[in-house]
Amino acid sequence: MKNLRITLGVAAIAIGSFAAFSFAPAKVDSKVALQDFYMNPDGTRGAQVTGSTDCLDESSVICSQQWDTSTNKPTGRNIHYYPRP
């Protein structure tokens, strides 16, 4: 009988620990939000690109690129170049 109580007690602790970590919210920092934004002429981030970018990729000046909104820095991917129509 004593062994059964010990076994049930250990099982209750294990189930309680599992349940506590299963429903805990994820850290916000672990969720990366990658979005495309237009670049302003001075190199700062402009408006968010909605749909497909309207950059024509006809120069070497960056028109839009992908940004990591959790760090507020460009990722260096999905780069498109000026001019815009």
XYZ file of C-alpha atoms in Angstrom:
85
model
C 0.000 0.000 0.000
C 2.865 2.336 0.841
C 4.478 1.631 -2.546
C 1.223 2.519 -4.308
C 1.047 5.897 -2.513
C 4.657 6.671 -3.423
C 4.035 5.693 -7.041
C 0.885 7.812 -7.237
C 2.673 10.754 -5.599
C 5.550 10.602 -8.088
C 3.092 10.296 -10.979
C 1.131 13.336 -9.736
C 4.313 15.413 -9.526
C 5.363 14.323 -13.027
C 1.945 15.097 -14.532
C 1.801 18.464 -12.735
C 5.256 19.447 -14.009
C 4.372 18.415 -17.553
C 1.112 20.361 -17.467
C 2.800 23.474 -16.098
C 5.358 23.570 -18.919
C 2.906 22.550 -21.622
C 0.674 25.556 -21.120
C 3.373 28.122 -20.355
C 3.497 30.914 -22.957
C 6.402 30.941 -25.380
C 8.921 33.737 -25.124
C 8.103 36.603 -27.452
C 11.771 36.853 -28.421
C 11.723 33.349 -29.860
C 9.133 34.311 -32.488
C 10.832 35.970 -35.437
C 8.620 38.299 -37.433
C 10.117 38.785 -40.897
C 8.417 41.416 -43.036
C 9.356 43.395 -46.142
C 9.616 47.176 -45.864
C 10.431 49.926 -48.340
C 13.619 51.882 -47.701
C 13.607 55.657 -47.393
C 16.215 57.623 -49.397
C 18.210 58.214 -46.187
C 18.446 54.421 -45.545
C 15.844 54.176 -42.804
C 12.912 51.775 -42.852
C 9.816 53.073 -44.601
C 6.309 51.719 -45.091
C 5.566 47.994 -45.026
C 5.309 46.263 -48.406
C 1.776 44.977 -48.913
C 1.402 42.315 -51.572
C 4.308 42.221 -54.009
C 6.892 44.991 -54.114
C 6.618 47.587 -56.851
C 10.402 48.054 -57.133
C 11.739 47.587 -60.671
C 15.235 46.246 -59.795
C 16.955 48.607 -62.241
C 19.701 50.178 -60.100
C 21.980 49.502 -57.128
C 20.013 51.600 -54.605
C 17.900 49.459 -52.255
C 14.162 49.997 -52.689
C 12.802 47.348 -50.290
C 14.127 44.496 -48.201
C 13.199 42.046 -45.469
C 13.408 43.204 -41.842
C 13.373 41.264 -38.575
C 10.825 43.241 -36.562
C 11.957 41.732 -33.246
C 15.465 43.226 -33.632
C 14.424 46.124 -35.909
C 17.279 45.330 -38.315
C 17.387 44.253 -41.971
C 18.060 40.565 -42.649
C 19.849 41.125 -45.975
C 17.314 38.961 -47.828
C 14.563 39.774 -50.333
C 16.385 42.907 -51.461
C 14.848 44.837 -54.375
C 16.313 47.927 -56.021
C 15.031 51.326 -57.234
C 13.294 52.825 -59.078
C 9.685 52.548 -58.039
C 7.104 53.442 -60.693
